[in-house]
Coordinates of C-alpha atoms in Angstrom, one line a residue:
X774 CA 150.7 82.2 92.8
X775 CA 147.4 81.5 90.9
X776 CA 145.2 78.9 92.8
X777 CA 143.2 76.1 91.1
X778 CA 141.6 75.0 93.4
X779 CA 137.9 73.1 92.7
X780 CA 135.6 71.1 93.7
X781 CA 137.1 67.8 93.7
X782 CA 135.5 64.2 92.0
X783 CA 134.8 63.1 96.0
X784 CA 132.8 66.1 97.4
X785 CA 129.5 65.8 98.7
X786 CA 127.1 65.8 96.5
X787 CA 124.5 68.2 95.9
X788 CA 121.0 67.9 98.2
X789 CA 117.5 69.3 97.8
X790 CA 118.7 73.0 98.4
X791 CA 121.4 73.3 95.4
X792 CA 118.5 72.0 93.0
X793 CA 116.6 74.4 94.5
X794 CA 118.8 76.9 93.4
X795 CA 119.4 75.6 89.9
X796 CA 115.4 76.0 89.9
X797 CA 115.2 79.4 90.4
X798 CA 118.1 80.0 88.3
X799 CA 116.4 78.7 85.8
X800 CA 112.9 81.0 85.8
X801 CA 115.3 83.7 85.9
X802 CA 116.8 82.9 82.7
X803 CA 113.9 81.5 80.9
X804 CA 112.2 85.1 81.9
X805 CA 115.7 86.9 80.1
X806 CA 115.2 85.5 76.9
X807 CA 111.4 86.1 76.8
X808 CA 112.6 90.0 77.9
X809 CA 114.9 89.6 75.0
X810 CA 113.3 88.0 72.6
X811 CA 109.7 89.9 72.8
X812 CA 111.0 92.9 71.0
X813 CA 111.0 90.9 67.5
X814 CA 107.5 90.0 67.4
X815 CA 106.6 93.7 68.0
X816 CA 108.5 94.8 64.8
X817 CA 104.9 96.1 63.0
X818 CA 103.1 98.1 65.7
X819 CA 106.5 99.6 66.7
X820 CA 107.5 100.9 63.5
X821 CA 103.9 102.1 62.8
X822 CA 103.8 104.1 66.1
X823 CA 107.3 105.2 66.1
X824 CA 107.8 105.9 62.5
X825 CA 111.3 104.1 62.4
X826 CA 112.8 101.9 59.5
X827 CA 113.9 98.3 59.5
X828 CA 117.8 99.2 60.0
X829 CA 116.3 101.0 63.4
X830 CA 114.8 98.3 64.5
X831 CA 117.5 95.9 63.7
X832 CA 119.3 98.2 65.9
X833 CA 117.0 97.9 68.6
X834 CA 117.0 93.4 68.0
X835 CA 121.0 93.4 67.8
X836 CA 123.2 96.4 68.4
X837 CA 121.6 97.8 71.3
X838 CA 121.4 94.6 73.3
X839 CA 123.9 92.1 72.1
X840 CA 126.8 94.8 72.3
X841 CA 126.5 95.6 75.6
X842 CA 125.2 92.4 76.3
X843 CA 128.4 91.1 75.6
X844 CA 131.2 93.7 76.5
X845 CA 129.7 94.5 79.6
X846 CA 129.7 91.2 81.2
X847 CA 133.6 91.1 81.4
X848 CA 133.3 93.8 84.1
X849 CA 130.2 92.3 85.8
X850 CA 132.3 89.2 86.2
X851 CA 134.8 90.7 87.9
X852 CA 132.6 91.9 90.2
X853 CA 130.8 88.6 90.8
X854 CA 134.5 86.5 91.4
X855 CA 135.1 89.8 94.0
X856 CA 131.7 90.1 95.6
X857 CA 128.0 88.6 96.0
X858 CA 127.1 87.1 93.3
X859 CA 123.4 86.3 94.6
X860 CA 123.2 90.3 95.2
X861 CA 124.3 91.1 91.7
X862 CA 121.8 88.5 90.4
X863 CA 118.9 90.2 92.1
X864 CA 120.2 93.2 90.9
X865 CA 120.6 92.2 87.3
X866 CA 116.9 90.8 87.0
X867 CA 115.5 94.2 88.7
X868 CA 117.0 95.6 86.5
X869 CA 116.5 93.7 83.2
X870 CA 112.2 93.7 84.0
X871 CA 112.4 97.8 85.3
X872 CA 113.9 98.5 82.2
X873 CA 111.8 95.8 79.7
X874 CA 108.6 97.6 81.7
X875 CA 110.4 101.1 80.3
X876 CA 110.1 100.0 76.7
X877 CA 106.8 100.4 76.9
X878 CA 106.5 104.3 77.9
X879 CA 109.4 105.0 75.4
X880 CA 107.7 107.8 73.1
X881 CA 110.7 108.1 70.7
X882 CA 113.6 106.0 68.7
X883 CA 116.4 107.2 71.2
X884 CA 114.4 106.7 74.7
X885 CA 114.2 102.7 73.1
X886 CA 117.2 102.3 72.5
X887 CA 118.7 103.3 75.4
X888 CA 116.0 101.2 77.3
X889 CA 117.5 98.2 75.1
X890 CA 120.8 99.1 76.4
X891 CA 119.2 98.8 79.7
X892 CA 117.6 95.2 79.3
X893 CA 121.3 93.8 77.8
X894 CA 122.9 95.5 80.9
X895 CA 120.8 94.2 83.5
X896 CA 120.8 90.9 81.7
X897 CA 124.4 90.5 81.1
X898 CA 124.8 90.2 85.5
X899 CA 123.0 86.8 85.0
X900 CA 124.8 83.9 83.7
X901 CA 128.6 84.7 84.7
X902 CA 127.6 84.6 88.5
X903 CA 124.8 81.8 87.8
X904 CA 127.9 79.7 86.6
X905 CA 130.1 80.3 89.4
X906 CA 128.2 79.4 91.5
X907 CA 126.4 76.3 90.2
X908 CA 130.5 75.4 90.3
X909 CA 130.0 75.5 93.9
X910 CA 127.1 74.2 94.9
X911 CA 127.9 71.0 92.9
X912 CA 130.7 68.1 92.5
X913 CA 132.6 68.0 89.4
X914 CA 130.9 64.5 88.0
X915 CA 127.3 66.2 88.6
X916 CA 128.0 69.6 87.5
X917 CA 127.2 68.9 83.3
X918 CA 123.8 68.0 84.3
X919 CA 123.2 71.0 86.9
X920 CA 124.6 73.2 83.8
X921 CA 122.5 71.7 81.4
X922 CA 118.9 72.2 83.7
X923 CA 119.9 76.2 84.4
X924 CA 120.4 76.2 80.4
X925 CA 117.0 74.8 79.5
X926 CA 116.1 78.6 80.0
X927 CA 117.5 79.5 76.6
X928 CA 114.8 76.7 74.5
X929 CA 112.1 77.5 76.7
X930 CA 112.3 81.3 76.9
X931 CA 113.2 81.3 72.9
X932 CA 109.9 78.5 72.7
X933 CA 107.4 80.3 75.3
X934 CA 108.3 83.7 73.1
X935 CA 107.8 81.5 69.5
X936 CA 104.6 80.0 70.5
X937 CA 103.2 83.1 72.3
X938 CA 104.2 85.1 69.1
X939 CA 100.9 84.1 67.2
X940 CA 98.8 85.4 70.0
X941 CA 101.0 88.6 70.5
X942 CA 101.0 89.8 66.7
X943 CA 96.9 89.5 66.1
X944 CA 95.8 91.2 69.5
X945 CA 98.7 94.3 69.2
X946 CA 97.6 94.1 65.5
X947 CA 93.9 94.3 66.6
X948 CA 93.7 95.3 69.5
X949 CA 92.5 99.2 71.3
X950 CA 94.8 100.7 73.6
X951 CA 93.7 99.9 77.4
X952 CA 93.4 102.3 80.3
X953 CA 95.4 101.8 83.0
X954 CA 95.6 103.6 86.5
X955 CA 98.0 106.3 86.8
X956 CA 99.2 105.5 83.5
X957 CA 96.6 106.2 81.1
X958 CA 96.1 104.6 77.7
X959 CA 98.8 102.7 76.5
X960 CA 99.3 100.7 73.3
X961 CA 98.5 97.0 72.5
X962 CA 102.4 96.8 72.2
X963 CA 103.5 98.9 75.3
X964 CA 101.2 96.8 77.7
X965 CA 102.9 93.9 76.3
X966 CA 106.6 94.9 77.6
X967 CA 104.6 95.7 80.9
X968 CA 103.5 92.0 81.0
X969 CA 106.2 90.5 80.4
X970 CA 108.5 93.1 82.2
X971 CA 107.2 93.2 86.1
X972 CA 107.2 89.4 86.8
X973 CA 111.1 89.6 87.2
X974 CA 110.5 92.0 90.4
X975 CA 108.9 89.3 91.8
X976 CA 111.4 86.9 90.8
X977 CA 114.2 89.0 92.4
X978 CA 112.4 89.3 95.5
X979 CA 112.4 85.4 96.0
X980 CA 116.1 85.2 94.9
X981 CA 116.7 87.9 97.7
X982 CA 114.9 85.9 100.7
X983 CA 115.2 82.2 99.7
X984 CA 118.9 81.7 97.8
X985 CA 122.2 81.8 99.6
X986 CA 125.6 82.6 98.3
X987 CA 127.9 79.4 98.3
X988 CA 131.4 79.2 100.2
X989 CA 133.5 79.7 97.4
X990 CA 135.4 76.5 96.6
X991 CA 138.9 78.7 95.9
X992 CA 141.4 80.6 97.7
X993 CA 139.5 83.4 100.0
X994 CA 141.2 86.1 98.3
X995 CA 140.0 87.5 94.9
X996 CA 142.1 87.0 92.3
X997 CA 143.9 90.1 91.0
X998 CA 143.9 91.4 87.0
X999 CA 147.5 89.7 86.8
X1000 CA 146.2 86.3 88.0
X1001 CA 143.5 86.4 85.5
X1002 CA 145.8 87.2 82.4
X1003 CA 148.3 84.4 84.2
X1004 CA 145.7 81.9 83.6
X1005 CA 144.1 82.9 80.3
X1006 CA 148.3 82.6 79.6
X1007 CA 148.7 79.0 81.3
X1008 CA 145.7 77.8 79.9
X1009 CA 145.5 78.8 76.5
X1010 CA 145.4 76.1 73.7
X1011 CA 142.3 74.5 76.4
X1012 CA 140.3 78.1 76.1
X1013 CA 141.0 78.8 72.6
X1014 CA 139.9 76.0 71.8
X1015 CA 136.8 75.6 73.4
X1016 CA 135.5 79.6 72.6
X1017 CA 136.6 78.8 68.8
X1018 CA 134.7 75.8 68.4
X1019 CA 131.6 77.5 70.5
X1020 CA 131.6 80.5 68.5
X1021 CA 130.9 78.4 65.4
X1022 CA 128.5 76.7 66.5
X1023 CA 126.6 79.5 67.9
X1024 CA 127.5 81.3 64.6
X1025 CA 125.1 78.4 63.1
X1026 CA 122.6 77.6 66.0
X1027 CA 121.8 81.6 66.8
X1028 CA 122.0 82.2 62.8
X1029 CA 119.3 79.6 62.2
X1030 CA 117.1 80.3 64.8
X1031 CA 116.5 83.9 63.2
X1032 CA 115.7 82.6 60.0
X1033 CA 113.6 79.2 60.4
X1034 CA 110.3 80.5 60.9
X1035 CA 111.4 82.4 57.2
X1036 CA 113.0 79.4 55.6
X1037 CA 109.2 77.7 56.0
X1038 CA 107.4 80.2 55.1
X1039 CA 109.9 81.3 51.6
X1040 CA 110.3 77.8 50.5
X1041 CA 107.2 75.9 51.3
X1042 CA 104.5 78.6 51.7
X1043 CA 103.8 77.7 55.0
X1044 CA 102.3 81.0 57.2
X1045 CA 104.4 82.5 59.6
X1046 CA 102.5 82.1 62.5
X1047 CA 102.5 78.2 61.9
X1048 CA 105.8 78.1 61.6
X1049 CA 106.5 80.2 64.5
X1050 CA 104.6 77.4 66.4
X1051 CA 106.1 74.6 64.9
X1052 CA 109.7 76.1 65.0
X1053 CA 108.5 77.6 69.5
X1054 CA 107.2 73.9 70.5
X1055 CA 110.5 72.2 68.8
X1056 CA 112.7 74.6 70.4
X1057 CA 111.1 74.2 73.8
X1058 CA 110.4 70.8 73.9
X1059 CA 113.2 69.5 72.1
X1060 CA 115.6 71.9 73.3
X1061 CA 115.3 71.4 76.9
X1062 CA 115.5 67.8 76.0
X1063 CA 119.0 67.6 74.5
X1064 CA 120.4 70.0 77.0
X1065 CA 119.6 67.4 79.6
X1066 CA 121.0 64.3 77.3
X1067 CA 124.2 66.4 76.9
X1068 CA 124.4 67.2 80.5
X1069 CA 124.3 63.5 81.0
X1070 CA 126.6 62.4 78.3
X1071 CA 129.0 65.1 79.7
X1072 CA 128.8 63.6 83.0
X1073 CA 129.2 59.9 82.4
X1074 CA 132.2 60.1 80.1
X1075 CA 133.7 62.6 82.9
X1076 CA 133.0 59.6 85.7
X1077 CA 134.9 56.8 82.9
X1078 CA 138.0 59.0 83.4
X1079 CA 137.6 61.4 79.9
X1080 CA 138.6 64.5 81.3
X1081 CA 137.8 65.6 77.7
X1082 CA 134.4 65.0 78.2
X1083 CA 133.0 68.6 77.6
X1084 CA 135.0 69.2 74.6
X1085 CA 133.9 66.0 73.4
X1086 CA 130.3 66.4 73.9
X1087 CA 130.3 69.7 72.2
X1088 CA 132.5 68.0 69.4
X1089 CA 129.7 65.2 69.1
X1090 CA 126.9 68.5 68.7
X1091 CA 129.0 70.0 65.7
X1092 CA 128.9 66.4 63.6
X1093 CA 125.5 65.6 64.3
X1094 CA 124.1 69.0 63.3
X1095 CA 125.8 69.6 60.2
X1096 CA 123.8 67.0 58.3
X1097 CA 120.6 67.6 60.0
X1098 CA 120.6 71.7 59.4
X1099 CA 121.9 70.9 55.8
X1100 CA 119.3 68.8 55.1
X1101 CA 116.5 70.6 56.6
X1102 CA 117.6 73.4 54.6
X1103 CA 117.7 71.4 50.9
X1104 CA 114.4 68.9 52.2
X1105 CA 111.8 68.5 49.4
X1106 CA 109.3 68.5 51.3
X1107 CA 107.7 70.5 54.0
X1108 CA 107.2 67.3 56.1
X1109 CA 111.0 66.3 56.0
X1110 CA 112.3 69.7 56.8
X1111 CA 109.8 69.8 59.8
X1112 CA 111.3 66.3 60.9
X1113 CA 114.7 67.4 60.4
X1114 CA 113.9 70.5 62.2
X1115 CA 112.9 68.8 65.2
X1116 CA 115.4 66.7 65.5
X1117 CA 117.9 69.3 64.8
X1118 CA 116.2 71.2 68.0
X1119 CA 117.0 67.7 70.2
X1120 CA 120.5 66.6 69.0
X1121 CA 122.0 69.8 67.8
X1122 CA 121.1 71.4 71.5
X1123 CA 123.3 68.8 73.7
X1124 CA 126.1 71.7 73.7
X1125 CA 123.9 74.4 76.1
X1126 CA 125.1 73.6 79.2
X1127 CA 127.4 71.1 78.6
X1128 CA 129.7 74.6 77.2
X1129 CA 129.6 76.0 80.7
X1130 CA 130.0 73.1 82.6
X1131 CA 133.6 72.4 80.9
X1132 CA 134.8 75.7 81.9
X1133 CA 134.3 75.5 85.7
X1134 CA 136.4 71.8 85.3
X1135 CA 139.4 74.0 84.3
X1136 CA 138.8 77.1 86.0
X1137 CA 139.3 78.1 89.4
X1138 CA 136.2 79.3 91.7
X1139 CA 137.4 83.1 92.4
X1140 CA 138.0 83.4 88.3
X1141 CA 135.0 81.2 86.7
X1142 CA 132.9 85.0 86.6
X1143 CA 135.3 86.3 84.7
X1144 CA 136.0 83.5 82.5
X1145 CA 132.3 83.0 81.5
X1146 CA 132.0 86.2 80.7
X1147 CA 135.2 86.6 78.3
X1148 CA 133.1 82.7 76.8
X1149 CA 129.8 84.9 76.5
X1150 CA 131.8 88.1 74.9
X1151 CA 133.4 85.7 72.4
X1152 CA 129.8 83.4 71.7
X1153 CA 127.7 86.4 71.5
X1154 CA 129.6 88.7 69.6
X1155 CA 130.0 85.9 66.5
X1156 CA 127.4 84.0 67.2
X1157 CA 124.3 86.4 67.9
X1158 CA 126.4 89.4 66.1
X1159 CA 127.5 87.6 62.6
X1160 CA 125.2 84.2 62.8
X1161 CA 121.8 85.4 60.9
X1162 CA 123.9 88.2 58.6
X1163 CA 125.9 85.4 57.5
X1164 CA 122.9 83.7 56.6
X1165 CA 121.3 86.9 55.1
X1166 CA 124.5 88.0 53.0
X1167 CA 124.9 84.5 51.5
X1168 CA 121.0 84.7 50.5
X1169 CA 121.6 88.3 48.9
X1170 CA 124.6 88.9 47.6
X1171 CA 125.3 85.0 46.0
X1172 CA 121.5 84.2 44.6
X1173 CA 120.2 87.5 45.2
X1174 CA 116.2 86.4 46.1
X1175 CA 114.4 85.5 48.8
X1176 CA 113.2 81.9 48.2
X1177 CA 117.3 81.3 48.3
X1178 CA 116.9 81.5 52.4
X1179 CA 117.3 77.5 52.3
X1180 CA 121.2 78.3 50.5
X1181 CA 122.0 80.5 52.7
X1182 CA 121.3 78.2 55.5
X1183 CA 122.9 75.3 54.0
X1184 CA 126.0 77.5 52.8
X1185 CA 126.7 78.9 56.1
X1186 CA 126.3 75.7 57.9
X1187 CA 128.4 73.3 55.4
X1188 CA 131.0 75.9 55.9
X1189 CA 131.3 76.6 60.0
X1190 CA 130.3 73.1 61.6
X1191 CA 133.4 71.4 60.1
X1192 CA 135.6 73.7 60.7
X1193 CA 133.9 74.0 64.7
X1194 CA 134.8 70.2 64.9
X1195 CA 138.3 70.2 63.5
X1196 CA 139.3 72.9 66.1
X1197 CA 137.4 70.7 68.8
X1198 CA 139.7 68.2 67.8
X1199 CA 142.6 69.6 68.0
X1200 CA 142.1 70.8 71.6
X1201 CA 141.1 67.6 73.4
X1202 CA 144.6 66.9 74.8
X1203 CA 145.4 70.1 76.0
X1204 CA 141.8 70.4 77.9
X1205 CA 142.0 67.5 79.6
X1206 CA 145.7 68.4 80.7
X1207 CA 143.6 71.1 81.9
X1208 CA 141.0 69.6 83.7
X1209 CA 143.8 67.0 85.3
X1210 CA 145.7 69.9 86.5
X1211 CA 142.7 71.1 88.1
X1212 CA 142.2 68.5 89.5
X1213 CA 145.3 67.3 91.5
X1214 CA 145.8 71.2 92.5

């Protein structure tokens, strides 16, 4: 019989130490997404050295990291619900940096690739055992805002990457290749993944010595395959819901994010650098803001009794975005879309952690691995894998130029948001049937 068993609404709550945790958590997955993001502000010097095309290195940005990103996270989960999850953490980020570090020597097309591969692998290990247990370490009523701190990595490694991007482009533009010991010379470009690479050893060291696994809130024994299907089963209007409306909003949030910097410069000449720093501080800044206000929200309509409060939060981030992304896309002006961008950064954000949080109120501890990583497989695939070609199609094959960027923005948007909300809707009753089941088991 399949346990659902939680952390319940009276449980102690969370001291010094579990911050702690959510701390380090947090470096770790700001360092990820500078690992992943660094790649697409190396697209020149790479494709000069290596001789590939643009559809390579797309490869490189997308397929080779978002794929296995994404599918292989389902099996990593398992392991974390049966095993250590703070072992496969440390393993993950040694293995993430090693492999970021082993861009650098690649010589050919295929030896980056499969160090890609490598990066989305190690990286994948990270969030569904971060998740699990954050679910542990913290009561139910305080969990949204423990969720939304750990998720302030995704702004402000997308920001730290944006705003470092300026620096980055004019010294492996300009610069000569450097001589390092035992090495030799190496690339402007290859030191870079160097830099940015062997930090996360040092990271994993101090996960090693200083983090402890939590006592698993759950039944002591893992849960088997047929449990896990018995739940998806038992629980299904609640999940489908929830990875719908997610994966349209990603669709749009991960879709945008590619393309801003572009939409500045195509439709109101603004350089690319500058808007790279414009679009890195509002992303940092303003993204880590609205993760916390949406971990609040979450949190104080979950302690007035809405056991809906999740879903409603991430309902809340589809309505308000919609206007904001479709008018920064059709602005007149360069000041208004920058305005609009901003705030799009801070309101449009308050889903982040908020998304995660609502699955540990409806899942039990020895699945919640597994579950977030079925939620990342589903996010990823449409959101990362078919959010900026959306955007692109729309701009090509319905106005056919490039100063139509704004359109296919605007187009893409208008179309997914509502739709995100509507489902949303339509799921509130059965999630917080969900959450009260969880609850009184």
């Amino acid at each position: 019989m399949l346990s659902l068993v939680l952390p319940r609404p009276g449980a102690a709550q969370p001291g010094g130490y579990a911050w702690y945790v959510v701390a380090i958590l947090l470096v770790a997955y700001t360092l990820s997404f500078i690992d992943r993001m660094i790649l697409s502000l190396l697209v020149g010097p790479i494709r000069a050295d290596l001789g590939i095309s643009d559809t390579q290195m797309s490869l490189l940005m997308g397929f080779a990291f978002a794929v296995f990103y994404s599918v292989l996270g389902v099996p990593l989960g398992w392991m974390a619900d049966r095993g250590s999850r703070k072992r496969l953490i440390v393993a993950g980020i040694a293995a993430w940096s090693v492999m970021t570090a082993v861009c650098g020597f690649a010589r050919g097309y295929a030896g980056l690739f499969l160090a890609r591969i490598g990066v989305g692998v190690g990286e994948a290990t990270l969030s569904p055992a971060a998740y699990s247990m954050l679910g542990d370490y913290f009561p139910r009523e305080r969990l949204g805002r423990a969720m939304a701190v750990y998720s302030i990595g995704v702004p402000l490694g997308s920001g730290i990457a944006l705003v470092a991007g300026a620096i980055v482009v004019r010294y492996v533009t300009e610069g000569a290749a450097v001589d390092l010991p035992f090495v030799g010379a190496l690339e402007p470009w290859r030191l870079t993944f160097l830099i940015v690479g062997l930090p996360g050893l040092l990271l994993a060291g101090l996960v090693a010595l200083t983090v402890r696994e939590p006592a698993r809130t759950g039944a002591a024994v893992a849960a088997t395959g047929r449990e896990f299907l018995a739940f998806f089963r038992s629980r299904r209007a609640a999940l489908s819901a929830h990875f719908a409306g997610m994966a349209l909003v990603a669709l749009v949030m991960y879709g945008a994010m590619a393309w801003i910097p572009q939409f500045l410069h195509r439709t109101y000449g603004m350089p690319v650098p500058e808007a790279g720093l414009w679009f890195g501080a509002a992303t940092a800044i303003g993204g880590a803001a609205g993760l916390l206000l949406g971990g609040w929200m979450a949190d104080a309509l979950y302690r007035r009794g809405y056991k809906d409060a999740h879903l409603r939060v991430i309902r809340l981030n589809a309505v308000i975005l919609l206007p904001l992304f479709v008018g920064m896309a059709l602005a007149p002006s360069r000041e208004l879309a920058l305005g609009l961008m901003i705030l799009s950064m801070l309101l449009g954000t308050i889903h982040g952690g908020v998304a995660g949080a609502g699955l540990q109120m409806i899942t039990p501890s020895r699945l919640r691995a597994r579950v977030v990583a079925v939620y990342f497989l589903v996010a990823n695939l449409v959101g990362l894998g078919m959010g900026p070609t959306a955007m692109a199609l729309v701009t090509d094959l319905v106005f056919g130029r490039d100063d139509a960027l704004r359109y296919g923005i605007a187009i893409v948007t208008a179309a997914a948001l509502p739709v995100s909300a509507v489902i949303l809707s339509l799921g509130l009753k059965a999630f917080a049937r969900a959450a009260e089941q969880a609850e009184t088991a």
